[in-house]
Amino acid sequence: MKKHTLISIIGWLVFGILLFLWQEKHLPFHYAYIEQFRLFHFSAAYFIEHCSYPSGLIEYMATFFIQYFNEPYVGSGTIAILLLSIGIGMQQLFKRITPQVEVPLAYLLPALLLLLAGIDFNYHLEGTLAFALTVWILNAQIRIIRPIHRIISGILLSWFLFYLAGPAFIMFALCSVIYEGYKRELPIMVSIWVLPIAFLPACYAYFIAHSDAARFIFLPDAYTNHRLAREVILYYSWIALPLLLIVACVLTKWKKPVSLWFKGLSVILQLIVAIV
């Protein structure tokens, strides 16, 4: 095993343990309290009901996990694993686009923002699950070599994400367009058509009155209690993903060799900022 890979594995293990311990210290009853407001049924009818509308499956998955949150350590452990998967997914995105630069702050930032959003009882686990799915589906998307195949899969995966996870499809479609703009293998006017086409199922759902408010179809407000005002922090992680993808694309222009001393100092400073 390469030294760099070993350091990365140890770093992620430490991050996951710290996430778990922090939640156990500061949120000892938070997840058990959440469990009291969800009821999961092991029945075919319950599953079919959730398959009948967009984002129903992500709600089904979230409720499945939440039913075990009344057990000690399960809630904190589940959230730590989810946030850890998001961080690793962000690292893989950067490694694919700009492998010459280490940006741990970019890997950790979305996960930390989602952790803060999750402190609000009115924020639902569906949002974190949808974000994790988006990051890993985006990882698969950018590994498609032929540009026309990426365009087609970007549209199809956007539709799939809308059905599976709701508004997360917008974040994925936007990131797909950003990546195509970075690759420049197709005319920009061809790539940008992914966005309006990706919106078609959501627009159809809106016009047939699937929801009484557009923000529950097109915005991450869908992952909160619909009766209450949204918290601004909910938007931070969803804005961070496309912005960080732009950062990764910009960093590919960094061609100068980086000394080991400078690279180590950069990583330490970024980790300090992330902790703060």
Coordinates of N, CA and C in Angstrom, one line a residue, residues 8-141:
S8 N -4.1 8.7 4.0 CA -5.5 9.1 3.7 C -6.5 8.2 4.5
I9 N -6.2 6.9 4.5 CA -7.1 6.0 5.3 C -7.1 6.4 6.8
I10 N -5.9 6.6 7.3 CA -5.8 6.9 8.7 C -6.5 8.3 9.0
G11 N -6.3 9.2 8.1 CA -7.0 10.5 8.2 C -8.5 10.4 8.3
W12 N -9.1 9.6 7.4 CA -10.5 9.5 7.3 C -11.0 8.7 8.5
L13 N -10.3 7.7 9.0 CA -10.7 7.0 10.2 C -10.7 8.0 11.4
V14 N -9.7 8.8 11.5 CA -9.7 9.8 12.6 C -10.9 10.8 12.5
F15 N -11.1 11.2 11.3 CA -12.3 12.2 11.0 C -13.6 11.5 11.4
G16 N -13.8 10.2 11.1 CA -15.0 9.5 11.4 C -15.2 9.3 12.9
I17 N -14.1 9.0 13.6 CA -14.1 8.8 15.0 C -14.5 10.1 15.7
L18 N -13.8 11.2 15.3 CA -14.1 12.5 15.9 C -15.5 13.0 15.7
L19 N -16.1 12.7 14.5 CA -17.5 13.0 14.2 C -18.4 12.3 15.2
F20 N -18.1 11.0 15.3 CA -18.9 10.1 16.2 C -18.8 10.6 17.7
L21 N -17.6 10.9 18.2 CA -17.4 11.3 19.5 C -18.1 12.7 19.8
W22 N -17.9 13.6 18.8 CA -18.5 14.9 19.0 C -20.0 14.8 19.1
Q23 N -20.7 14.0 18.3 CA -22.1 13.8 18.4 C -22.5 13.2 19.7
E24 N -21.8 12.2 20.1 CA -22.1 11.5 21.4 C -22.0 12.5 22.6
K25 N -21.1 13.4 22.5 CA -20.9 14.4 23.6 C -22.0 15.5 23.5
H26 N -22.2 16.0 22.3 CA -23.1 17.2 22.2 C -24.5 16.9 21.9
L27 N -24.8 15.8 21.3 CA -26.2 15.4 20.9 C -26.6 14.1 21.4
P28 N -26.5 13.9 22.7 CA -26.7 12.5 23.3 C -28.1 12.0 23.1
F29 N -29.1 12.9 23.1 CA -30.5 12.4 22.9 C -31.2 12.9 21.6
H30 N -30.4 13.6 20.8 CA -31.0 14.2 19.6 C -31.6 13.1 18.7
Y31 N -30.8 12.1 18.4 CA -31.3 11.1 17.4 C -32.4 10.2 18.0
A32 N -32.3 9.9 19.3 CA -33.4 9.1 19.9 C -34.7 9.9 19.9
Y33 N -34.6 11.2 20.0 CA -35.8 12.1 19.9 C -36.4 12.0 18.5
I34 N -35.5 12.1 17.5 CA -36.0 12.0 16.1 C -36.7 10.7 15.8
E35 N -36.2 9.6 16.4 CA -36.9 8.3 16.2 C -38.3 8.3 16.6
Q36 N -38.7 9.1 17.6 CA -40.0 9.1 18.1 C -41.1 9.6 17.1
F37 N -40.6 10.3 16.1 CA -41.5 10.9 15.2 C -41.6 10.2 13.8
R38 N -40.9 9.1 13.7 CA -41.0 8.3 12.5 C -41.5 6.9 12.8
L39 N -42.2 6.3 11.9 CA -42.7 4.9 12.1 C -42.5 4.2 10.7
F40 N -41.7 3.1 10.8 CA -41.4 2.4 9.6 C -42.1 1.1 9.6
H41 N -42.7 0.7 8.5 CA -43.5 -0.5 8.4 C -42.8 -1.5 7.4
F42 N -42.5 -2.7 7.9 CA -42.0 -3.7 7.0 C -43.1 -4.4 6.3
S43 N -43.6 -3.7 5.2 CA -44.7 -4.2 4.4 C -44.5 -3.8 3.0
A44 N -45.1 -4.6 2.1 CA -45.0 -4.3 0.7 C -45.8 -3.0 0.4
A45 N -47.0 -2.9 1.0 CA -47.8 -1.7 0.8 C -47.1 -0.4 1.1
Y46 N -46.4 -0.4 2.2 CA -45.6 0.8 2.7 C -44.5 1.1 1.6
F47 N -43.8 0.1 1.1 CA -42.8 0.3 0.1 C -43.4 0.9 -1.2
I48 N -44.5 0.2 -1.6 CA -45.2 0.7 -2.9 C -45.7 2.1 -2.7
E49 N -46.2 2.4 -1.6 CA -46.7 3.8 -1.4 C -45.5 4.8 -1.6
H50 N -44.4 4.5 -1.1 CA -43.2 5.4 -1.2 C -42.6 5.4 -2.6
C51 N -42.9 4.4 -3.3 CA -42.4 4.3 -4.7 C -43.4 5.2 -5.7
S52 N -44.5 5.6 -5.2 CA -45.5 6.2 -6.0 C -45.3 7.7 -6.2
Y53 N -44.3 8.3 -5.6 CA -44.1 9.7 -5.8 C -42.6 10.1 -5.7
P54 N -42.2 11.1 -6.4 CA -40.8 11.5 -6.4 C -40.3 11.8 -4.9
S55 N -39.1 11.3 -4.7 CA -38.3 11.4 -3.4 C -38.9 10.5 -2.4
G56 N -39.9 9.7 -2.7 CA -40.5 8.7 -1.8 C -39.5 7.7 -1.3
L57 N -38.6 7.2 -2.3 CA -37.6 6.2 -1.9 C -36.6 6.7 -0.9
I58 N -36.2 7.9 -1.1 CA -35.2 8.5 -0.1 C -35.8 8.6 1.3
E59 N -37.1 8.9 1.3 CA -37.8 9.0 2.6 C -37.9 7.6 3.2
Y60 N -38.2 6.6 2.3 CA -38.3 5.2 2.8 C -36.9 4.8 3.4
M61 N -35.8 5.1 2.7 CA -34.5 4.8 3.2 C -34.2 5.5 4.5
A62 N -34.5 6.8 4.6 CA -34.2 7.5 5.8 C -35.0 7.0 7.0
T63 N -36.3 6.6 6.8 CA -37.1 6.1 7.9 C -36.6 4.7 8.3
F64 N -36.1 4.0 7.4 CA -35.5 2.6 7.7 C -34.4 2.8 8.7
F65 N -33.5 3.8 8.4 CA -32.3 4.0 9.3 C -32.8 4.6 10.6
I66 N -33.7 5.5 10.6 CA -34.1 6.2 11.8 C -34.8 5.3 12.8
Q67 N -35.4 4.2 12.4 CA -36.1 3.3 13.3 C -35.1 2.7 14.3
Y68 N -33.8 2.7 14.0 CA -32.8 2.2 14.9 C -32.1 3.2 15.8
F69 N -32.5 4.5 15.6 CA -31.9 5.6 16.3 C -32.1 5.6 17.8
N70 N -33.1 4.8 18.3 CA -33.4 4.7 19.7 C -32.3 3.8 20.4
E71 N -31.5 3.0 19.6 CA -30.5 2.2 20.2 C -29.2 3.1 20.4
P72 N -28.5 2.8 21.5 CA -27.3 3.6 21.8 C -26.3 3.6 20.7
Y73 N -25.8 4.7 20.4 CA -24.7 4.9 19.4 C -25.1 4.8 17.9
V74 N -26.3 4.2 17.7 CA -26.6 4.0 16.3 C -26.8 5.3 15.5
G75 N -27.5 6.3 16.1 CA -27.7 7.5 15.4 C -26.4 8.2 15.0
S76 N -25.6 8.4 16.0 CA -24.3 9.1 15.8 C -23.4 8.3 14.9
G77 N -23.4 7.0 15.0 CA -22.6 6.1 14.0 C -23.1 6.2 12.6
T78 N -24.5 6.2 12.4 CA -25.0 6.3 11.1 C -24.7 7.6 10.4
I79 N -24.8 8.7 11.2 CA -24.5 10.0 10.6 C -23.0 10.2 10.3
A80 N -22.2 9.7 11.2 CA -20.7 9.7 11.0 C -20.3 9.0 9.7
I81 N -20.9 7.8 9.5 CA -20.6 7.0 8.3 C -21.1 7.8 7.1
L82 N -22.3 8.3 7.1 CA -22.8 9.1 6.0 C -21.9 10.3 5.6
L83 N -21.5 11.1 6.6 CA -20.7 12.2 6.4 C -19.3 11.8 6.0
L84 N -18.8 10.7 6.5 CA -17.5 10.2 6.0 C -17.6 9.8 4.6
S85 N -18.7 9.2 4.1 CA -18.8 8.8 2.7 C -18.9 10.0 1.8
I86 N -19.5 11.1 2.3 CA -19.5 12.3 1.5 C -18.1 12.9 1.4
G87 N -17.4 12.9 2.5 CA -16.0 13.4 2.5 C -15.1 12.7 1.5
I88 N -15.2 11.3 1.6 CA -14.4 10.5 0.7 C -14.8 10.7 -0.8
G89 N -16.1 10.8 -1.0 CA -16.7 11.1 -2.3 C -16.1 12.4 -2.9
M90 N -16.1 13.5 -2.0 CA -15.5 14.7 -2.5 C -14.0 14.6 -2.8
Q91 N -13.3 13.8 -2.0 CA -11.9 13.6 -2.3 C -11.7 12.9 -3.6
Q92 N -12.5 11.9 -3.9 CA -12.4 11.2 -5.2 C -12.7 12.2 -6.4
L93 N -13.7 13.1 -6.2 CA -13.9 14.1 -7.3 C -12.7 14.9 -7.6
F94 N -12.1 15.4 -6.5 CA -10.9 16.2 -6.7 C -9.7 15.4 -7.3
K95 N -9.6 14.2 -6.8 CA -8.5 13.3 -7.3 C -8.7 13.0 -8.8
R96 N -9.9 13.0 -9.2 CA -10.2 12.7 -10.6 C -9.9 13.9 -11.5
I97 N -10.2 15.1 -11.0 CA -10.1 16.3 -11.7 C -8.7 17.0 -11.6
T98 N -8.3 17.1 -10.4 CA -7.0 17.8 -10.1 C -6.2 17.0 -9.1
P99 N -5.5 15.9 -9.5 CA -4.8 15.0 -8.6 C -3.5 15.6 -8.0
Q100 N -3.1 16.7 -8.6 CA -1.8 17.2 -8.2 C -1.9 18.1 -6.9
V101 N -3.1 18.4 -6.5 CA -3.3 19.3 -5.4 C -4.1 18.6 -4.3
E102 N -3.7 18.8 -3.0 CA -4.4 18.3 -1.9 C -5.3 19.4 -1.3
V103 N -6.6 19.2 -1.2 CA -7.5 20.3 -0.7 C -8.4 19.6 0.4
P104 N -7.9 19.3 1.5 CA -8.7 18.6 2.6 C -9.9 19.5 3.0
L105 N -9.8 20.8 3.0 CA -10.9 21.6 3.4 C -12.1 21.4 2.5
A106 N -11.8 21.3 1.2 CA -12.9 21.0 0.2 C -13.5 19.7 0.4
Y107 N -12.8 18.7 0.9 CA -13.3 17.4 1.1 C -14.3 17.4 2.4
L108 N -13.9 18.2 3.4 CA -14.6 18.1 4.7 C -15.7 19.1 4.7
L109 N -15.7 20.2 4.0 CA -16.6 21.3 4.1 C -18.1 20.9 4.0
P110 N -18.5 20.2 2.9 CA -19.9 19.8 2.8 C -20.4 19.0 3.9
A111 N -19.5 18.0 4.3 CA -19.9 17.1 5.4 C -20.1 17.9 6.7
L112 N -19.2 18.9 7.0 CA -19.3 19.7 8.2 C -20.6 20.5 8.2
L113 N -20.9 21.1 7.0 CA -22.1 21.9 6.9 C -23.3 21.1 7.1
L114 N -23.3 19.9 6.6 CA -24.5 19.0 6.8 C -24.6 18.6 8.2
L115 N -23.5 18.4 8.9 CA -23.5 18.1 10.4 C -24.2 19.2 11.1
L116 N -23.8 20.5 10.8 CA -24.5 21.6 11.5 C -25.9 21.7 11.1
A117 N -26.3 21.5 9.9 CA -27.7 21.5 9.5 C -28.5 20.5 10.2
G118 N -27.9 19.3 10.5 CA -28.6 18.2 11.2 C -28.8 18.4 12.6
I119 N -28.2 19.5 13.2 CA -28.5 19.8 14.6 C -29.9 20.3 14.8
D120 N -30.4 20.9 13.7 CA -31.8 21.4 13.7 C -32.7 20.2 13.6
F121 N -33.6 20.0 14.6 CA -34.5 18.9 14.6 C -35.4 18.9 13.3
N122 N -35.7 20.0 12.8 CA -36.6 20.1 11.6 C -35.9 19.7 10.3
Y123 N -34.6 19.5 10.3 CA -33.9 19.0 9.1 C -34.0 17.5 9.1
H124 N -34.3 16.9 7.9 CA -34.6 15.5 7.8 C -33.3 14.8 7.3
L125 N -33.2 13.5 7.7 CA -32.1 12.7 7.2 C -32.0 12.5 5.7
E126 N -33.2 12.7 5.1 CA -33.3 12.6 3.6 C -32.3 13.5 2.9
G127 N -32.1 14.7 3.5 CA -31.2 15.6 2.8 C -29.8 15.1 2.8
T128 N -29.3 14.5 3.9 CA -27.9 14.0 3.9 C -27.8 12.8 3.0
L129 N -28.8 11.9 3.0 CA -28.8 10.8 2.1 C -28.7 11.2 0.7
A130 N -29.6 12.2 0.3 CA -29.6 12.7 -1.1 C -28.3 13.3 -1.5
F131 N -27.6 14.0 -0.5 CA -26.3 14.6 -0.9 C -25.3 13.5 -1.1
A132 N -25.3 12.5 -0.3 CA -24.3 11.4 -0.4 C -24.5 10.7 -1.8
L133 N -25.8 10.4 -2.1 CA -26.0 9.8 -3.4 C -25.6 10.7 -4.6
T134 N -25.8 12.0 -4.5 CA -25.4 12.9 -5.5 C -23.9 12.9 -5.7
V135 N -23.2 13.0 -4.6 CA -21.7 13.0 -4.8 C -21.2 11.7 -5.4
W136 N -21.7 10.6 -5.1 CA -21.2 9.3 -5.6 C -21.7 9.1 -7.0
I137 N -22.9 9.5 -7.3 CA -23.4 9.4 -8.7 C -22.6 10.3 -9.6
L138 N -22.3 11.5 -9.1 CA -21.4 12.5 -9.9 C -20.0 11.9 -10.1
N139 N -19.5 11.1 -9.1 CA -18.2 10.5 -9.3 C -18.3 9.5 -10.5
A140 N -19.4 8.7 -10.5 CA -19.5 7.8 -11.6 C -19.7 8.5 -12.9
Q141 N -20.4 9.6 -12.9 CA -20.7 10.4 -14.2 C -19.4 10.9 -14.8

